[in-house]
Coordinates of C-alpha atoms in Angstrom, one line a residue:
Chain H
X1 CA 15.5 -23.2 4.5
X2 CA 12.9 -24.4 1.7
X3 CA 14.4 -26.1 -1.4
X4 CA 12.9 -23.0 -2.9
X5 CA 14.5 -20.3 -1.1
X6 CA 17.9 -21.8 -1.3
X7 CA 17.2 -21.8 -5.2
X8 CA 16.5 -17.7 -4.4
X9 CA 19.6 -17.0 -2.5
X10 CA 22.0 -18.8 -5.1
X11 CA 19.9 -16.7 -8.1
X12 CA 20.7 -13.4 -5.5
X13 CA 24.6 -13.8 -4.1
X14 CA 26.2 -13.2 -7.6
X15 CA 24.2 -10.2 -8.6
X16 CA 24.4 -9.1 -5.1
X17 CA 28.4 -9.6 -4.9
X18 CA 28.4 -7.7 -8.2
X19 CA 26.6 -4.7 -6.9
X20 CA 29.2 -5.1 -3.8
X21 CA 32.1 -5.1 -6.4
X22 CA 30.5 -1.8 -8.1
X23 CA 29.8 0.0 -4.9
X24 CA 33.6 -1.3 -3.6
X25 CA 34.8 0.6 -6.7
X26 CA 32.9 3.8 -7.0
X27 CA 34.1 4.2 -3.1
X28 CA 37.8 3.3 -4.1
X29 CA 37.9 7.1 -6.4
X30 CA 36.0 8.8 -4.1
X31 CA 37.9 12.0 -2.4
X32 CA 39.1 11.5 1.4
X33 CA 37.1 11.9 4.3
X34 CA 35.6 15.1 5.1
X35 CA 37.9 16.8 1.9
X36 CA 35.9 19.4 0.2
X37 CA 36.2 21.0 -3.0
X38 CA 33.7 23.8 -3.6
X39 CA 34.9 26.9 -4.2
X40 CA 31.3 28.5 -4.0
X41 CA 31.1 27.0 -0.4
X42 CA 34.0 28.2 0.8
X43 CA 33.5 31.7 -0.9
X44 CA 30.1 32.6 0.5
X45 CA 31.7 31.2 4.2
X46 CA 34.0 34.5 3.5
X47 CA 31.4 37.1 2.1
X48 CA 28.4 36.2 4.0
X49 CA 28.7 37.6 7.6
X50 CA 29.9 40.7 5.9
X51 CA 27.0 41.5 3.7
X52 CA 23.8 39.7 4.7
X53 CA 24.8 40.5 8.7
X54 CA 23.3 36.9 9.3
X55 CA 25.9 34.7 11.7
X56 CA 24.2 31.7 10.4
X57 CA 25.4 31.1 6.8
X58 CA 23.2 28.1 6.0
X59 CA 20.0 30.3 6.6
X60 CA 21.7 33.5 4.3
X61 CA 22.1 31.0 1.7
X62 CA 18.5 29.5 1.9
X63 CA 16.8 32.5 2.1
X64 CA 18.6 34.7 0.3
X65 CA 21.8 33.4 -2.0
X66 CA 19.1 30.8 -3.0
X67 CA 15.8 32.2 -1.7
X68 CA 14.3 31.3 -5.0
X69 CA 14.9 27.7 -5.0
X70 CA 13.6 27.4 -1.2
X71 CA 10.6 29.4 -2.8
X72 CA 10.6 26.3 -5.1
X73 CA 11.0 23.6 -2.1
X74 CA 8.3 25.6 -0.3
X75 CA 5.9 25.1 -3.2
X76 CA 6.7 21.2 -3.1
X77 CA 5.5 20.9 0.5
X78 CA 2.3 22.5 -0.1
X79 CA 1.8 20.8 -3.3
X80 CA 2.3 17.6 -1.8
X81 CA 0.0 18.4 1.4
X82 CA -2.6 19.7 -1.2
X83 CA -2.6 16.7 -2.5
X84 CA -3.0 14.2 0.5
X85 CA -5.9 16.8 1.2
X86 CA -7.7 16.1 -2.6
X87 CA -7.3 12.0 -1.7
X88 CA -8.2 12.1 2.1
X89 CA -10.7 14.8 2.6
X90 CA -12.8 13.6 -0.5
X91 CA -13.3 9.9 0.5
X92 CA -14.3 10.6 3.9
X93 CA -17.6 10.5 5.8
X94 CA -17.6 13.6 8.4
X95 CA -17.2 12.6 11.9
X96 CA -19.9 12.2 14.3
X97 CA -19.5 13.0 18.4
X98 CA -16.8 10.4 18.4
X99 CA -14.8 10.8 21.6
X100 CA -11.3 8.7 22.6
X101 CA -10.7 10.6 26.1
X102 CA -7.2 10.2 28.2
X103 CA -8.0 9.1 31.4
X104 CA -4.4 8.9 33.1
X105 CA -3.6 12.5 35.0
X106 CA 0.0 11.7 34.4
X107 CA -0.2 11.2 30.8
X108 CA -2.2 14.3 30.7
X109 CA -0.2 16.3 32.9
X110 CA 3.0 14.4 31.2
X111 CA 1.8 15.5 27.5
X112 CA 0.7 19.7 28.4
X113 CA 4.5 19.8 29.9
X114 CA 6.0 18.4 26.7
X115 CA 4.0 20.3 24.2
X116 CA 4.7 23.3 26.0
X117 CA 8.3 22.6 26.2
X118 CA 8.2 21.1 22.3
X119 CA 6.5 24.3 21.1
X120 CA 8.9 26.5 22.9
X121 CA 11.8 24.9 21.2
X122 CA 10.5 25.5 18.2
X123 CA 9.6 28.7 18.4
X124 CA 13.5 29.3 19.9
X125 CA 14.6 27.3 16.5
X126 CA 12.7 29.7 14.4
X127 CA 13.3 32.6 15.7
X128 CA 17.2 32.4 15.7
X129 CA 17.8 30.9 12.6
X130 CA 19.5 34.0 11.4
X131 CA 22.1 33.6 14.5
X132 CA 22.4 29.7 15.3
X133 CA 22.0 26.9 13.4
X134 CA 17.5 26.5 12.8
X135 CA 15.3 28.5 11.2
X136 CA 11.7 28.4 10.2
X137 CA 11.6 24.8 8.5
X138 CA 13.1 23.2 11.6
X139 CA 11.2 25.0 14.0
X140 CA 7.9 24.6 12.1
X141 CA 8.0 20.8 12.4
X142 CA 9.1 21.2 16.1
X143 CA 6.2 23.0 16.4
X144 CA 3.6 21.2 14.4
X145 CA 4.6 18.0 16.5
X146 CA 4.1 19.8 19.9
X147 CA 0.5 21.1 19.0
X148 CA 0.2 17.0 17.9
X149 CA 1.1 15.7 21.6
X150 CA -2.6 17.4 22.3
X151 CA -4.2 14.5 20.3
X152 CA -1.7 12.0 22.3
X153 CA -1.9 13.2 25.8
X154 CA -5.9 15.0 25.9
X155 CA -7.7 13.2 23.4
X156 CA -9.8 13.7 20.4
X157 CA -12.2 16.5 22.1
X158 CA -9.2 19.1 22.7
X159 CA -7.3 18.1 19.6
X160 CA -10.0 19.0 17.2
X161 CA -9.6 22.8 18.2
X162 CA -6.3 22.6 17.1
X163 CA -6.9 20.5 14.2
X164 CA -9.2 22.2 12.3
X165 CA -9.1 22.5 8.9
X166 CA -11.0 25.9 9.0
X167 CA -7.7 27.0 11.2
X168 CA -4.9 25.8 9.3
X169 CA -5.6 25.6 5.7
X170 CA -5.9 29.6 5.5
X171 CA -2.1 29.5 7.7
X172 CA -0.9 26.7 5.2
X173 CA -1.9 29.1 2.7
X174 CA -1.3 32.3 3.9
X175 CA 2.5 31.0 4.3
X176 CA 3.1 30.0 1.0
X177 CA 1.6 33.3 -0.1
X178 CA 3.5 35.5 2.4
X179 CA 6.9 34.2 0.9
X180 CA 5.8 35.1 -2.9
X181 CA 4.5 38.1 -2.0
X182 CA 7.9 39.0 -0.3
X183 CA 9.5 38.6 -3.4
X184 CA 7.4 40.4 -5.7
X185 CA 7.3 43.4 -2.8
X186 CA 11.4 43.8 -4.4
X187 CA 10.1 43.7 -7.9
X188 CA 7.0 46.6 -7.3
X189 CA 10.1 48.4 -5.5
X190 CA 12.2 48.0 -8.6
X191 CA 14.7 45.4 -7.4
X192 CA 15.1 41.7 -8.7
X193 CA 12.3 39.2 -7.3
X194 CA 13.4 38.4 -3.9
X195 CA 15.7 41.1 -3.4
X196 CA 16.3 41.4 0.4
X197 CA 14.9 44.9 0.9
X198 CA 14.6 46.1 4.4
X199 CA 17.1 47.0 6.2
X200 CA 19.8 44.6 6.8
X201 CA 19.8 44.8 10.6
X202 CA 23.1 44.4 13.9
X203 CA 25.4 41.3 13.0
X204 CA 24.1 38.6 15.6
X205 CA 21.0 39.7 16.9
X206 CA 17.2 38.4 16.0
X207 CA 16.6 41.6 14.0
X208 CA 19.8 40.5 11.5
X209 CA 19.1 39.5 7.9
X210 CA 17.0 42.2 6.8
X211 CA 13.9 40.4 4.6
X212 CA 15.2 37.5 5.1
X213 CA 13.6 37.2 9.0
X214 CA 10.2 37.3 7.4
X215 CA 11.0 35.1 5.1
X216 CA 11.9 32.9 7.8
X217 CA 8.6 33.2 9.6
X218 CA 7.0 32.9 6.6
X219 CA 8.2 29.3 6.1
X220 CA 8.2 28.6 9.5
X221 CA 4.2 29.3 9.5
X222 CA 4.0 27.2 6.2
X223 CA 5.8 24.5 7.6
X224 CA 3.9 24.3 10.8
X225 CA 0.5 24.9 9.0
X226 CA 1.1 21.9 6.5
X227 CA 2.7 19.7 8.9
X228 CA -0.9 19.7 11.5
X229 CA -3.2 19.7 7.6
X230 CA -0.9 16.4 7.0
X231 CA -1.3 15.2 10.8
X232 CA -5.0 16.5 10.9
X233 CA -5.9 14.8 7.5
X234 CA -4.3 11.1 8.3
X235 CA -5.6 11.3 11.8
X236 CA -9.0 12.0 10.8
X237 CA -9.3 9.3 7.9
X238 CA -7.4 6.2 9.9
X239 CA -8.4 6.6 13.5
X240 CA -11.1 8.6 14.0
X241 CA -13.7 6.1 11.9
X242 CA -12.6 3.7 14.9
X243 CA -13.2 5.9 17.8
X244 CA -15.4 4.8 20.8
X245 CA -19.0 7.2 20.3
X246 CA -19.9 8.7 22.7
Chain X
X1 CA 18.3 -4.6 10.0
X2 CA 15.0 -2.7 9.3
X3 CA 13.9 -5.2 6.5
X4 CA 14.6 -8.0 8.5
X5 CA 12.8 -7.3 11.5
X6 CA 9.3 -8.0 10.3
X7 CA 6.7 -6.1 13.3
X8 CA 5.8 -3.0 12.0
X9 CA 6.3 -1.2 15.3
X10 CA 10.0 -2.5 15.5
X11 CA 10.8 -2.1 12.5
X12 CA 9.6 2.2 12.9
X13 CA 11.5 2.6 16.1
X14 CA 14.6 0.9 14.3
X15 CA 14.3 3.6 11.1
X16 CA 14.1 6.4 14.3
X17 CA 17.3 4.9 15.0
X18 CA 19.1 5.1 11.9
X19 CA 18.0 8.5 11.6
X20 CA 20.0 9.2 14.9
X21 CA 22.8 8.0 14.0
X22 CA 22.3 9.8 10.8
X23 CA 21.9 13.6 13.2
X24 CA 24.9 12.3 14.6
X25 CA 26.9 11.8 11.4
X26 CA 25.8 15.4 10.7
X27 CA 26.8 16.8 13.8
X28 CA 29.9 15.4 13.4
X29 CA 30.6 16.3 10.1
X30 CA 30.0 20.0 11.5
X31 CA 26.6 21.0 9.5
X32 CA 23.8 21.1 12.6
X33 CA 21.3 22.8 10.1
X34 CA 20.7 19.4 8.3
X35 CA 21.6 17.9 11.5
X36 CA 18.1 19.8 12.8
X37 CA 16.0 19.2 9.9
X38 CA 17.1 15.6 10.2
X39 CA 16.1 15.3 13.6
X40 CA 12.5 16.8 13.2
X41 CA 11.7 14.8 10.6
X42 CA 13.5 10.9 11.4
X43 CA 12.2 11.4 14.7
X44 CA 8.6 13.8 14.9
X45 CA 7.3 13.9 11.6
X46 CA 8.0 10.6 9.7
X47 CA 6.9 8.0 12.9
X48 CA 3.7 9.5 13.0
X49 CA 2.2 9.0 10.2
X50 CA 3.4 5.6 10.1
X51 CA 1.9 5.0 13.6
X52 CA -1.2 6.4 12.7
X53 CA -1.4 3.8 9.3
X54 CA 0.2 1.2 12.1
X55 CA -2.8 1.8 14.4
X56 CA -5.2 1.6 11.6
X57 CA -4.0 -1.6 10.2
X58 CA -3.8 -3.2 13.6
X59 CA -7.7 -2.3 14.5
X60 CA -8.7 -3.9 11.4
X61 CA -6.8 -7.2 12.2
X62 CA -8.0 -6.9 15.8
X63 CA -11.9 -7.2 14.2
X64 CA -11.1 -10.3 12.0

């Protein structure tokens, strides 16, 4: 250790053993273990089986207790991926007949399995997140990083039919607007925005949950779409540029 | 740990870890929702685009 740094580390230990104090403290008054306190939580537990018909509380809170906030939290995403679009798409050249081609079979071989297997899953997530735990935000990135393992385990070639922003910014889109115009569908039918319509469905199956179920696909699609934009976009401004041409 | 371990590429696949142990806190503490979402992104969605800006930076050194 430098003359210097030692100067650095005695500057650091005090105000470092008085955050340590603090933190010490604030943990001291915090409630037990596992205890919880929220009446709300512990109310919808009781009410929500019985009048949304979805066995998966989390998802009849997200999409429908609080559909409007996840409307809210669906909005962030695509802002955000719009955004990485405005900085990335605009400063780049367009690619040439760059190629980067995987030439192990067992990688190739290795990747189709997984993506298959990854997409699957996701799919599987999304479809029963009325009944198990999932739903369309989880199974949209499960999905979006299957379609990815093209780019890893094929190359650039077969990726870019996946990745094409011609392809997914209309799905990216169409997501987002899906969900919206969901909720204004209960306000042309006379009901408050988001008002879970249709009919409510058979306690436990995938047909449960009434509106919610297209809800779920809705951000399911969004969530895939903006995950392969965000994928498509870094990938095409950091490592094509440095692909071998063909 | 992650701060201290100054390669780029360790330092990604030690955040994966945390996040693990993180899906496991959460499966534990019975909520396998966040659990999931956890999972998808510590794991799929966060390493990648830090491998692809790894990859990047890497190339660029490798010209120098």
């Amino acid at each position: 250790m430098s003359g210097r740094q030692r100067v650095r580390a005695w500057i650091a230990a005090p105000v470092l053993g008085l955050f340590a104090a603090l933190l010490g403290w604030g943990f001291s008054g915090a409630p037990a273990f596992g205890a919880f306190h929220g009446a709300y939580g512990e109310l919808l537990n009781r009410i929500a089986v019985p009048q949304r018909h979805s066995t998966n509380v989390v998802t009849a809170i997200v999409f429908d207790y609080r559909g409007f906030d996840t409307m809210g939290e669906e909005f962030i995403l695509f802002a955000s991926v719009v955004g990485v679009v405005l900085l990335l798409r605009e400063m780049r050249e367009p690619a040439g007949d760059q190629d980067d081609p995987v030439t192990s079979d067992a990688i190739r071989l290795f990747g189709l399995v997984m993506m298959s297997v990854v997409v699957v899953a996701g799919l599987w997530v999304a479809a029963f997140g009325l009944v198990t735990p999932g739903g369309g935000f989880q199974g949209g990135v499960a999905i979006a990083g299957g379609i990815v393992l093209v780019f890893l385990a094929a190359g650039y070639r077969p990726w870019t039919r996946f990745g094409s922003q011609h392809l997914l910014d209309p799905l990216e889109g169409g997501g987002a607007a899906a969900y919206v115009a969901l909720g204004l569908a209960a306000l042309i039918a006379g009901a408050p925005f988001l008002h879970n319509l249709l009919g409510l469905g058979v306690t436990g199956t995938l047909k449960s949950g009434g509106s919610m179920t297209l809800l779920n696909w809705a951000v399911a699609l969004e969530v895939a779409a903006a995950n392969l934009v965000l994928y498509t976009e870094f990938l095409e401004s950091y490592l094509v540029p440095h692909l071998s041409r063909r | 740990m992650v701060a201290l371990c100054l390669d780029p590429l360790r330092q990604i696949f030690l955040s994966g870890v945390y996040g693990l142990l993180l899906v496991l806190l959460f499966v534990i503490l019975q909520a396998p929702d966040v659990a999931l979402s956890m999972l998808v992104v510590s794991t799929v969605a966060y390493p990648l685009i830090v491998l692809i800006a790894i990859s990047r930076t890497r190339r660029e050194r490798g010209k120098e």
